[in-house]
Tab-separated table of C-alpha atoms and ligand atoms in Angstrom:
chain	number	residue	atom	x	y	z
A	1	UNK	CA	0.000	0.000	0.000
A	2	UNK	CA	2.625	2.253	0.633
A	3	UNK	CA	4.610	1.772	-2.327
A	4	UNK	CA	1.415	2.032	-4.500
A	5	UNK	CA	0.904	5.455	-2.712
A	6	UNK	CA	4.486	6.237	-3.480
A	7	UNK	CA	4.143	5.025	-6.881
A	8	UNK	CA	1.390	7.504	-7.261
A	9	UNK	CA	3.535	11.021	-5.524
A	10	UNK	CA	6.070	9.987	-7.922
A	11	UNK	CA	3.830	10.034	-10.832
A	12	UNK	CA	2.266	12.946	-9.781
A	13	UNK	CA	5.498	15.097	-9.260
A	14	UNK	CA	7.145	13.971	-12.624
A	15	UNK	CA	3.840	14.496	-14.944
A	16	UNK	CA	3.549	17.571	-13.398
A	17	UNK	CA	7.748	18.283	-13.900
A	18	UNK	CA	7.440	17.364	-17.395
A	19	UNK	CA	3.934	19.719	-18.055
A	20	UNK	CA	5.734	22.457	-16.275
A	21	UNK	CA	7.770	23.108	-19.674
A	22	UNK	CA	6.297	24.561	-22.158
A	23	UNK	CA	6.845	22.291	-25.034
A	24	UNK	CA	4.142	23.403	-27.442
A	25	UNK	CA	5.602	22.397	-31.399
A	26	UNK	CA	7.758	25.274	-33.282
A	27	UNK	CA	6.543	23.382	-36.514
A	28	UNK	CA	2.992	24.665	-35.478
A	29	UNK	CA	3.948	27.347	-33.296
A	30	UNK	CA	6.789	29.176	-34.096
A	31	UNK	CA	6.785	30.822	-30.502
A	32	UNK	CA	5.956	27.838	-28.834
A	33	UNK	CA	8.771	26.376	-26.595
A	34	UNK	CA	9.928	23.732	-28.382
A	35	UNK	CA	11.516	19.989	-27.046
A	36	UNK	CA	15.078	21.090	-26.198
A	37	UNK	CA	14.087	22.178	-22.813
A	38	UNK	CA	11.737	19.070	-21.993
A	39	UNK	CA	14.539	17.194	-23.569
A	40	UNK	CA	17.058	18.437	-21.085
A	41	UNK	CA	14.922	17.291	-18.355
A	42	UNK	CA	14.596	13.951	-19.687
A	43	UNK	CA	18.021	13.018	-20.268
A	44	UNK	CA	19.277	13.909	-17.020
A	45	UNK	CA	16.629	12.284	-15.377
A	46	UNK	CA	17.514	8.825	-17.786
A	47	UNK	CA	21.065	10.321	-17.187
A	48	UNK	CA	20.240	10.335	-13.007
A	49	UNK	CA	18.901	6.519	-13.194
A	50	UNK	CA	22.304	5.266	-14.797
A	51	UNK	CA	20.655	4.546	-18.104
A	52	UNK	CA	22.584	4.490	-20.711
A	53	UNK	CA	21.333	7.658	-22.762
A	54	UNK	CA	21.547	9.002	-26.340
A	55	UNK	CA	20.563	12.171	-27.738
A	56	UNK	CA	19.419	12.689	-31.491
A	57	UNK	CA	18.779	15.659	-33.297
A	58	UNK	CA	16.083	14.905	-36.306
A	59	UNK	CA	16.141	18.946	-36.482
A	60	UNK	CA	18.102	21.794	-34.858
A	61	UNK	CA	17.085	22.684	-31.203
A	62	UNK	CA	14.617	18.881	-31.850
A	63	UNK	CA	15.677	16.296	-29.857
A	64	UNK	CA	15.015	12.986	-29.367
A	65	UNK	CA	15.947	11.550	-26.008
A	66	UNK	CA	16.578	7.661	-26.230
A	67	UNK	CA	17.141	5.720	-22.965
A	68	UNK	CA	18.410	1.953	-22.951
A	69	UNK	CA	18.145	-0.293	-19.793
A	70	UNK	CA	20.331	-3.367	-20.769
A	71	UNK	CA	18.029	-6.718	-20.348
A	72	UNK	CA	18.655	-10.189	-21.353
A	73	UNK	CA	19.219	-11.698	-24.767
A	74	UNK	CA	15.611	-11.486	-25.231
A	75	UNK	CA	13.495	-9.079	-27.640
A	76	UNK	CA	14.178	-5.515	-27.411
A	77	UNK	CA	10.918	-3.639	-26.523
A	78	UNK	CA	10.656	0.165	-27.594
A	79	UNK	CA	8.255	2.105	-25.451
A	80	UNK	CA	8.083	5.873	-27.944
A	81	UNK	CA	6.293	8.470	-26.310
A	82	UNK	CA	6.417	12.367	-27.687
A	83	UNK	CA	7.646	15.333	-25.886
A	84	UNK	CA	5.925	18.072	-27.744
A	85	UNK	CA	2.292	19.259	-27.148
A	86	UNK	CA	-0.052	21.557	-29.133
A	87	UNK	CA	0.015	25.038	-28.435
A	88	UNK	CA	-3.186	26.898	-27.113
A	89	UNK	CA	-4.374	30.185	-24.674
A	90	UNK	CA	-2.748	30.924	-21.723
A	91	UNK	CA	-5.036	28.910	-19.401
A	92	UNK	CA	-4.664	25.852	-21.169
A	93	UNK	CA	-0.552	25.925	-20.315
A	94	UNK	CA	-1.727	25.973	-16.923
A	95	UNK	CA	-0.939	22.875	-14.701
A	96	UNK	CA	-2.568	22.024	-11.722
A	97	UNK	CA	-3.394	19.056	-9.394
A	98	UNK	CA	-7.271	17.749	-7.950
A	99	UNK	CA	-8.065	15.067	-5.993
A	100	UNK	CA	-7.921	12.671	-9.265
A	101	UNK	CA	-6.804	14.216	-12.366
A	102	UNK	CA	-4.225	16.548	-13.418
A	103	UNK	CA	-5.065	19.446	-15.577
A	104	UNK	CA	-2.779	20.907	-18.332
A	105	UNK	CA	-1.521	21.455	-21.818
A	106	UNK	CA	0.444	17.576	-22.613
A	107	UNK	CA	-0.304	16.055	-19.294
A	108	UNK	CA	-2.625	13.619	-21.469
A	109	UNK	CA	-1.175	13.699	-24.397
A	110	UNK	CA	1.553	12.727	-23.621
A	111	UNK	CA	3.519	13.444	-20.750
A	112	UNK	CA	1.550	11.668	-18.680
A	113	UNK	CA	2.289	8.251	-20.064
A	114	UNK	CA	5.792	9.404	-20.930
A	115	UNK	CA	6.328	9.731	-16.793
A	116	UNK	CA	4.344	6.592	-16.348
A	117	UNK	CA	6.889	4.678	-19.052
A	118	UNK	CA	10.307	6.474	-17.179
A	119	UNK	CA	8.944	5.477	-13.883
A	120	UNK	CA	8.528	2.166	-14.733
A	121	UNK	CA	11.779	1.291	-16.568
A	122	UNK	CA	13.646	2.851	-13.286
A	123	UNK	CA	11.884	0.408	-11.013
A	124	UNK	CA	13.342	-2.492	-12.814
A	125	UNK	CA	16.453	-4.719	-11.435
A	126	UNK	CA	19.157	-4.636	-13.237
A	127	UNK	CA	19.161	-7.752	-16.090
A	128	UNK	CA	15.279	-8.130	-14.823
A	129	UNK	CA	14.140	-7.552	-18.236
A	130	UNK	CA	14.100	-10.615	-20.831
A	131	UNK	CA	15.564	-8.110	-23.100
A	132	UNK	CA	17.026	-4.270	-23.848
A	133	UNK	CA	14.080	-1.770	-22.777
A	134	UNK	CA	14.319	1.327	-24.960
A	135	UNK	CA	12.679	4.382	-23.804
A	136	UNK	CA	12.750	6.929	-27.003
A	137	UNK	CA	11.312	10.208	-26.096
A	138	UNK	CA	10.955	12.114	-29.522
A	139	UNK	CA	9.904	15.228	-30.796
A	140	UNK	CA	7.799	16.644	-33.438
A	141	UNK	CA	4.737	14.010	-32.937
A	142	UNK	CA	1.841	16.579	-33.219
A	143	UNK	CA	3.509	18.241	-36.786
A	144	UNK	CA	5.813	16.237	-38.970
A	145	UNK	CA	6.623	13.340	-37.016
A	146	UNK	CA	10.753	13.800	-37.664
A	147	UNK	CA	11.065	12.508	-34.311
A	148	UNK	CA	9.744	9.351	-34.586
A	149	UNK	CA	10.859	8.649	-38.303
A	150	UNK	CA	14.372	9.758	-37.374
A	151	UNK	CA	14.521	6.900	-34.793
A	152	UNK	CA	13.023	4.387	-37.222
A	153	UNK	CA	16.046	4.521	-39.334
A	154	UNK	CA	19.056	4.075	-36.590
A	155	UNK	CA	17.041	1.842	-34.195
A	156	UNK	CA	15.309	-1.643	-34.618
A	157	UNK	CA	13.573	-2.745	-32.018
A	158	UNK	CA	11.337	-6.144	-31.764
A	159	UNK	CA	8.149	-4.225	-30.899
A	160	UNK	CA	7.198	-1.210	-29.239
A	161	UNK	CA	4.481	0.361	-27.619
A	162	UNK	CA	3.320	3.897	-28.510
A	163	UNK	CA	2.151	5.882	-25.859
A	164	UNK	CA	-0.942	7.794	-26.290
A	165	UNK	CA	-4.225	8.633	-24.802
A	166	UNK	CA	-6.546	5.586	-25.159
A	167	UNK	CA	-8.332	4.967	-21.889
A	168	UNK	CA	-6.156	1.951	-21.670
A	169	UNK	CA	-7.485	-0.115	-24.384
A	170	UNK	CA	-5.322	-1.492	-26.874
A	171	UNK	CA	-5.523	-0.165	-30.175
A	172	UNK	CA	-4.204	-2.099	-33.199
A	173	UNK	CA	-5.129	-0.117	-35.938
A	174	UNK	CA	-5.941	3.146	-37.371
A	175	UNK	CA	-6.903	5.328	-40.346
A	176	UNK	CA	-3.812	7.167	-42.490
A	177	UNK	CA	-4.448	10.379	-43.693
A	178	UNK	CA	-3.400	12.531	-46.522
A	179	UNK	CA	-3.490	16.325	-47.209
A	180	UNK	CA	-4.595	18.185	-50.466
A	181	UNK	CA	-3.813	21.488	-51.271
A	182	UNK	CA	-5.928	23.095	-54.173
A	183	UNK	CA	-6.035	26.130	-55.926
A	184	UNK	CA	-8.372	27.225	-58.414
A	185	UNK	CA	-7.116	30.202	-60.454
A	186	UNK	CA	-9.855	32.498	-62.726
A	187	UNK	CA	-9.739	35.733	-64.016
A	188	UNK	CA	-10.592	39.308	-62.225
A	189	UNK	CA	-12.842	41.740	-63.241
A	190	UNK	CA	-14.455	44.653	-62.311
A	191	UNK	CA	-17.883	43.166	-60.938
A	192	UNK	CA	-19.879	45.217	-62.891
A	193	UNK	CA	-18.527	43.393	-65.931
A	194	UNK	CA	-18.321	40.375	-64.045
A	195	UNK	CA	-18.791	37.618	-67.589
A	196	UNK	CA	-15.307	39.447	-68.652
A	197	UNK	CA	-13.967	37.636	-65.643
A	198	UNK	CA	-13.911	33.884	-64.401
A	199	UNK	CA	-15.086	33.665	-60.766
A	200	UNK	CA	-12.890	31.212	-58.790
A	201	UNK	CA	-14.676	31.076	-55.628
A	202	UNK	CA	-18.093	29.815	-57.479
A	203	UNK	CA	-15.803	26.501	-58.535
A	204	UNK	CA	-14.554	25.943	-55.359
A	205	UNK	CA	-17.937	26.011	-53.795
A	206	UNK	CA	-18.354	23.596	-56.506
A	207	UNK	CA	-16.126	21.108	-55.822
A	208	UNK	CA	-16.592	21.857	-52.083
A	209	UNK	CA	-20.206	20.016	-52.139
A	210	UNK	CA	-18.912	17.482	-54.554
A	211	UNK	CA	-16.510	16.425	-52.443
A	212	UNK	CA	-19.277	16.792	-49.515
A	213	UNK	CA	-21.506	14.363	-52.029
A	214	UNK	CA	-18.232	12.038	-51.571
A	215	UNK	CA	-17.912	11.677	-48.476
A	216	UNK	CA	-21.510	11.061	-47.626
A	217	UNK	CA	-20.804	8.097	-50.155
A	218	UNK	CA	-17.766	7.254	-48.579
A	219	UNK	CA	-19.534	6.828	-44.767
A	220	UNK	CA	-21.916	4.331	-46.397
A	221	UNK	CA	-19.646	1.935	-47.194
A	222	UNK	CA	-18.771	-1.535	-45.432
A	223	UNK	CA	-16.227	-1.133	-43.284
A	224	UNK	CA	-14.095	-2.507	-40.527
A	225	UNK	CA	-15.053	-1.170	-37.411
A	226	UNK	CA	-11.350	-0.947	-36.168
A	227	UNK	CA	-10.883	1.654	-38.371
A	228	UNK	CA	-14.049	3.086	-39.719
A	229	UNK	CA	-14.901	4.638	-43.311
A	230	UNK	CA	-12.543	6.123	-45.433
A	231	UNK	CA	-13.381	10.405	-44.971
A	232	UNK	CA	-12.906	13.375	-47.191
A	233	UNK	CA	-13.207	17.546	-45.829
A	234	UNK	CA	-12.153	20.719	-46.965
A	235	UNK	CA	-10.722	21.990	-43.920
A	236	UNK	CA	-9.781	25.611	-44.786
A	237	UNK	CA	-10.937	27.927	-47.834
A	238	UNK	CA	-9.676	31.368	-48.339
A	239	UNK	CA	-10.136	33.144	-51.559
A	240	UNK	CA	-10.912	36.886	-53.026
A	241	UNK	CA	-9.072	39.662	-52.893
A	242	UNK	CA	-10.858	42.844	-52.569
A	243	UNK	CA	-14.268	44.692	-52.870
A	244	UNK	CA	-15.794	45.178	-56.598
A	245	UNK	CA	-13.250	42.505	-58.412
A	246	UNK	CA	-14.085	39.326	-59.238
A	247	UNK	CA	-12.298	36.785	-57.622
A	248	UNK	CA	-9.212	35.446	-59.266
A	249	UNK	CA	-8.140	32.947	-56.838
A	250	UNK	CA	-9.517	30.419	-54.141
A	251	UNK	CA	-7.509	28.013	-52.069
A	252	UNK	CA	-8.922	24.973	-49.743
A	253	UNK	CA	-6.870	22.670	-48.328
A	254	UNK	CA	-8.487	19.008	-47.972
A	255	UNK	CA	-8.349	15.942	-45.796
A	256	UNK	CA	-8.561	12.892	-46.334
A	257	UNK	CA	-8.626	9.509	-43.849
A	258	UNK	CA	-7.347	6.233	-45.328
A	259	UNK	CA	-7.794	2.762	-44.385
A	260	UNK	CA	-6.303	-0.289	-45.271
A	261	UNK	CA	-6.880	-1.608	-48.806
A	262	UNK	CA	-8.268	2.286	-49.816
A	263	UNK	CA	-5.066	4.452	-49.621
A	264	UNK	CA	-4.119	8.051	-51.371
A	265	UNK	CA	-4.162	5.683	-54.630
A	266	UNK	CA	-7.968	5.580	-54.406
A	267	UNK	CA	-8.853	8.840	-53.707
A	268	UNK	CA	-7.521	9.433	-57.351
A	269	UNK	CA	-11.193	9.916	-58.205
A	270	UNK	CA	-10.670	13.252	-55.689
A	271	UNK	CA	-8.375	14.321	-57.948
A	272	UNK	CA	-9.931	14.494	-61.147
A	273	UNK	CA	-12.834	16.007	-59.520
A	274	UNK	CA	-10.312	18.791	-59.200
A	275	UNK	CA	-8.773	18.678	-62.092
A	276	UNK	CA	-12.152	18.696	-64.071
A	277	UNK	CA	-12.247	22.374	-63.020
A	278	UNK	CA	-10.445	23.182	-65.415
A	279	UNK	CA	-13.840	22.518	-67.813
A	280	UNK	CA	-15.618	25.875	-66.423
A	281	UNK	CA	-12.623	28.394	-67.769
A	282	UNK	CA	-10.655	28.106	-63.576
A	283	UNK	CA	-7.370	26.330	-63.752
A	284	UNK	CA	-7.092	24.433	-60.528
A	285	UNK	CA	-3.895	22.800	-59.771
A	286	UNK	CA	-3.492	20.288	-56.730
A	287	UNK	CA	-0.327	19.377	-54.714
A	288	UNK	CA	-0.017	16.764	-52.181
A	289	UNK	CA	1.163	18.212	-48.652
A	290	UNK	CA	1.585	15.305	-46.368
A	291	UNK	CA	0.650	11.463	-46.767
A	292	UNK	CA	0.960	9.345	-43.689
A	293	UNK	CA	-0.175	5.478	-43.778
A	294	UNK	CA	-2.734	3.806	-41.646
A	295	UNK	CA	-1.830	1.609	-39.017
A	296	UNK	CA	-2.353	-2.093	-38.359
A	297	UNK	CA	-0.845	-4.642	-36.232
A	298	UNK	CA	-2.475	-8.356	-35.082
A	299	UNK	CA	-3.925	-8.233	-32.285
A	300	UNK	CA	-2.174	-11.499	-31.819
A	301	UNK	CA	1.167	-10.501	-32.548
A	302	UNK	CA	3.359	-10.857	-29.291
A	303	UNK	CA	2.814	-7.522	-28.252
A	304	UNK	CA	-0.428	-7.140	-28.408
A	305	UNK	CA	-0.936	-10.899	-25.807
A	306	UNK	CA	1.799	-8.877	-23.939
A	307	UNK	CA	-0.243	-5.941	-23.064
A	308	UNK	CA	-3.251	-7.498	-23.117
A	309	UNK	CA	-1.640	-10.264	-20.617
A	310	UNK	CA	-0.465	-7.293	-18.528
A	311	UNK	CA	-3.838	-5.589	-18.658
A	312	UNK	CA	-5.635	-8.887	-17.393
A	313	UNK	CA	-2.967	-8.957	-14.395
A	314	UNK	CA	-3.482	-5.833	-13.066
A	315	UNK	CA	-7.893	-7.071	-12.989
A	316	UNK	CA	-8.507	-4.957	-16.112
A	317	UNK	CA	-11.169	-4.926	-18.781
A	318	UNK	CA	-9.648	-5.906	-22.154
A	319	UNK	CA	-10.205	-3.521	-24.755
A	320	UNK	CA	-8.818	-3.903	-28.399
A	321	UNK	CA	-9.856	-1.498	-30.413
A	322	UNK	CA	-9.121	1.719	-33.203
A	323	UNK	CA	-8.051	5.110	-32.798
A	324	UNK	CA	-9.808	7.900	-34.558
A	325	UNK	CA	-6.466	9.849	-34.729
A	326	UNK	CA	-3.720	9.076	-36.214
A	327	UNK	CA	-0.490	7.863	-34.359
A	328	UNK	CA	3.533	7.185	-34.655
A	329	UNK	CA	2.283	3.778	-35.085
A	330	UNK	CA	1.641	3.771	-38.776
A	331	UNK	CA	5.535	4.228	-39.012
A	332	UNK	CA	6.572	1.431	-36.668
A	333	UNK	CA	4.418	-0.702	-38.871
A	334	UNK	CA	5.613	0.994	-42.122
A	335	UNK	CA	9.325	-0.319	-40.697
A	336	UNK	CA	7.879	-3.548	-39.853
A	337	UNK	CA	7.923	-3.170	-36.252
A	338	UNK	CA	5.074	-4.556	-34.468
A	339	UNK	CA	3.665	-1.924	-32.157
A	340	UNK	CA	0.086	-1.167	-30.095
A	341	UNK	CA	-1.013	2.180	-28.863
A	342	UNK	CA	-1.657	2.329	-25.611
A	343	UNK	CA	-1.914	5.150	-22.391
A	344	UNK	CA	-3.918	6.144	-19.767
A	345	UNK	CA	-7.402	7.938	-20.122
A	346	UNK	CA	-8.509	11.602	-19.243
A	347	UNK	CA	-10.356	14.619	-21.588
A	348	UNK	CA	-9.245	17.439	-23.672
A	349	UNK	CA	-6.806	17.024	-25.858
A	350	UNK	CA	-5.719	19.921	-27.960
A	351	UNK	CA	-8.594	21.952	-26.042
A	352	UNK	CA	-8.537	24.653	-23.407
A	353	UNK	CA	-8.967	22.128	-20.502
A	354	UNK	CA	-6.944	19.257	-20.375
A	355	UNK	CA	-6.354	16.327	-18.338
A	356	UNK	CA	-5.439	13.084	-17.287
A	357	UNK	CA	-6.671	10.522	-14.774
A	358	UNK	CA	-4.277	9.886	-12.077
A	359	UNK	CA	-5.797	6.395	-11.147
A	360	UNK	CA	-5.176	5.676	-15.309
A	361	UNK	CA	-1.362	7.086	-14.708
A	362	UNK	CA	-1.005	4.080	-12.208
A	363	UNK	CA	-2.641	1.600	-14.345
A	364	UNK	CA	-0.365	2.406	-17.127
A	365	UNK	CA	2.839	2.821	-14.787
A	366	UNK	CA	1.607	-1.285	-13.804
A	367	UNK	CA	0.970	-1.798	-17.149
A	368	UNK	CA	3.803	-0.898	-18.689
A	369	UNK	CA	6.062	-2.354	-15.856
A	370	UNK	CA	4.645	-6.114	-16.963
A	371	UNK	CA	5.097	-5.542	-20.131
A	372	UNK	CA	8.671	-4.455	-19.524
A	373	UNK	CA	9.269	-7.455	-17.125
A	374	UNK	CA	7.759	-9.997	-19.533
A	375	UNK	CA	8.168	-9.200	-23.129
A	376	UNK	CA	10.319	-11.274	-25.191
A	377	UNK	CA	10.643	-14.065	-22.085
A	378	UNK	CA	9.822	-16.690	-24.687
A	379	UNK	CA	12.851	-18.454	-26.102
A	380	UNK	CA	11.845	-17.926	-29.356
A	381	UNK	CA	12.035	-14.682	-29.420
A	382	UNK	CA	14.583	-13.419	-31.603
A	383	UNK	CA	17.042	-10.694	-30.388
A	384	UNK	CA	17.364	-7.288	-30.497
A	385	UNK	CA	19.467	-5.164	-32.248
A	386	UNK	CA	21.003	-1.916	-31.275
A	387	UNK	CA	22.409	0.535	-33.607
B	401	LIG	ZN1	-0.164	12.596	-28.763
């Protein structure tokens, strides 16, 4: 009892530590504080712990912080959790401690879990673990995801598990996404000649409820409930330029959710939607921004019986089940490296008031700490490499 209540102070005091810097992403924020700070933090607490510690840099002043506590010849297990948060006013930076939650920009998502995985690791004996326990704690998760993809090429783990908020259930699988930009160029005109010019915001709104039409289309299909239907929505429209001249130019920028067996390939019928624009007298041109693959894992690969294993030890429900969001995940799996998503549960991500369940940051310290103690056990198991 007392070492579960100490278990708790100590989860409390470094979630809190860790929310205390601001670490909002300079990708989405330029004034936003960045991971170098956080980063610090981390490696001289790994550093304090006698871990052996290494520090990346995906990006200047963007660290990834990588801790390794040696184990047995067993399978290396990766436990990747992200250091930088979204940004957001003033009073959602704010930290603060109730009775059972604690409030705060990251403390769900993810710094929570992050304190939950450190904690864990450092309670385990030396040579305890069947094999090498790698803490990465990387940067640039809620933008670009350098962090993560950085680590993926100098580090192969067995498996991993991704931290993230998911009320403890397991998730093995998730949507990909991609991003559209389109621009649909016409001709000004003074509006009281307005059929002397071409009016590009009348063929975005256009292909705006087309694509609406699509989606509505898309929701009606069969799908796997894991992951849901394939989605498309315009996101952001801007277009005109001034009083009295007929718009020249309109921009949107679209999203669109993938699933396994309909990727960006299929959404080529998006495209020439866009491209057949170009029929009414607008030129609209596209550009890909970002494509990110969904995520899928069996739920009976070894980590998934791990967690669930651990889960069942602890008295826990057993959930397996999708994300909505997207996660690191999709590039463990893109690298062939089985992973789950799992973390504790709270509210508010990315809004004003955030937090995280304190009872969930013990269930995930537990959690993670059977994992840790029982991955890879299995002779069969093949071994780890380090880089
Ligand atoms: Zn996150």
């Amino acid at each position: 009892m007392i070492a579960e209540a100490c278990t708790r102070r100590k989860l409390i005091d470094l979630t809190v530590a860790l929310a205390r810097i601001d670490s909002v992403n300079t990708t989405l924020d330029p004034a936003g504080g960045g991971e170098a700070e956080v980063g610090e933090f981390v490696r001289n607490w790994m550093t304090a712990q006698g871990w052996e510690v290494h520090v990346e840099w995906p990006a200047s002043g963007r660290p990834n912080v990588v801790g390794v506590i040696a184990g047995g010849d067993g399978a290396t297990l990766m436990i990747n959790a992200h250091l930088d948060t979204v940004g957001g006013v003033p009073e959602a930076l704010e930290v603060g401690v109730t009775d059972r939650r604690i409030h705060g920009r990251g403390v769900l998502d993810t710094k929570g879990g992050l304190a939950a995985a450190l904690l864990a690791a450092a309670e385990l004996d030396p040579g305890e673990p069947p094999g090498d326990i790698v803490i990465a704690a990387v940067c640039d998760e809620e933008a670009d995801s350098i962090g993560t993809s950085h680590i993926l090429r100098h580090w192969h783990p067995d498996a991993a598990i991704v931290i993230e908020p998911t009320d403890l259930a397991i998730v093995t699988g998730h949507r990909g996404f991609g991003i559209l930009d389109v621009t649909c160029i016409g001709r000004a005109a003074h509006t009281g000649h307005r059929r002397e010019g071409i009016n590009a915001i009348d063929s975005m709104a256009r292909l705006v409820t087309e694509l609406a039409e699509l989606d509505s289309r898309l929701a009606e299909r069969e799908t796997d409930p894991l992951f849901g239907p394939p989605s498309i929505q315009v996101t952001r429209v801007e277009g005109g330029r001034e009083l009295f001249t007929v718009p020249d130019r309109c921009a949107a920028t679209i999203e669109i959710r993938t699933v396994p067996g309909f990727d960006v390939q299929d959404f080529a019928a998006v495209v020439d939607t866009v491209d057949a624009r170009t029929a009414d007298g607008v030129t609209c041109r596209h550009e890909w921004v970002i494509e990110r693959p969904p995520f899928e894992v069996d739920a009976d690969a070894p980590i998934a019986r791990s967690a669930r294993a651990a889960l069942m030890a602890s008295g826990r429900e057993v959930t397996i089940t999708g994300a909505p969001f997207w996660t690191d995940a999709a590039l463990f799996a893109a690298a062939s490296v089985p992973a789950v998503v799992l973390g504790p549960g709270g509210h508010g991500i990315h809004s004003i008031d955030e937090w995280v369940e304190i009872d969930d940051l013990v269930a995930c310290h537990d959690t993670l700490r059977h994992v840790m103690t029982n991955f890879g056990s299995h002779p069969e198991s093949p071994i780890g490499n380090r880089p």
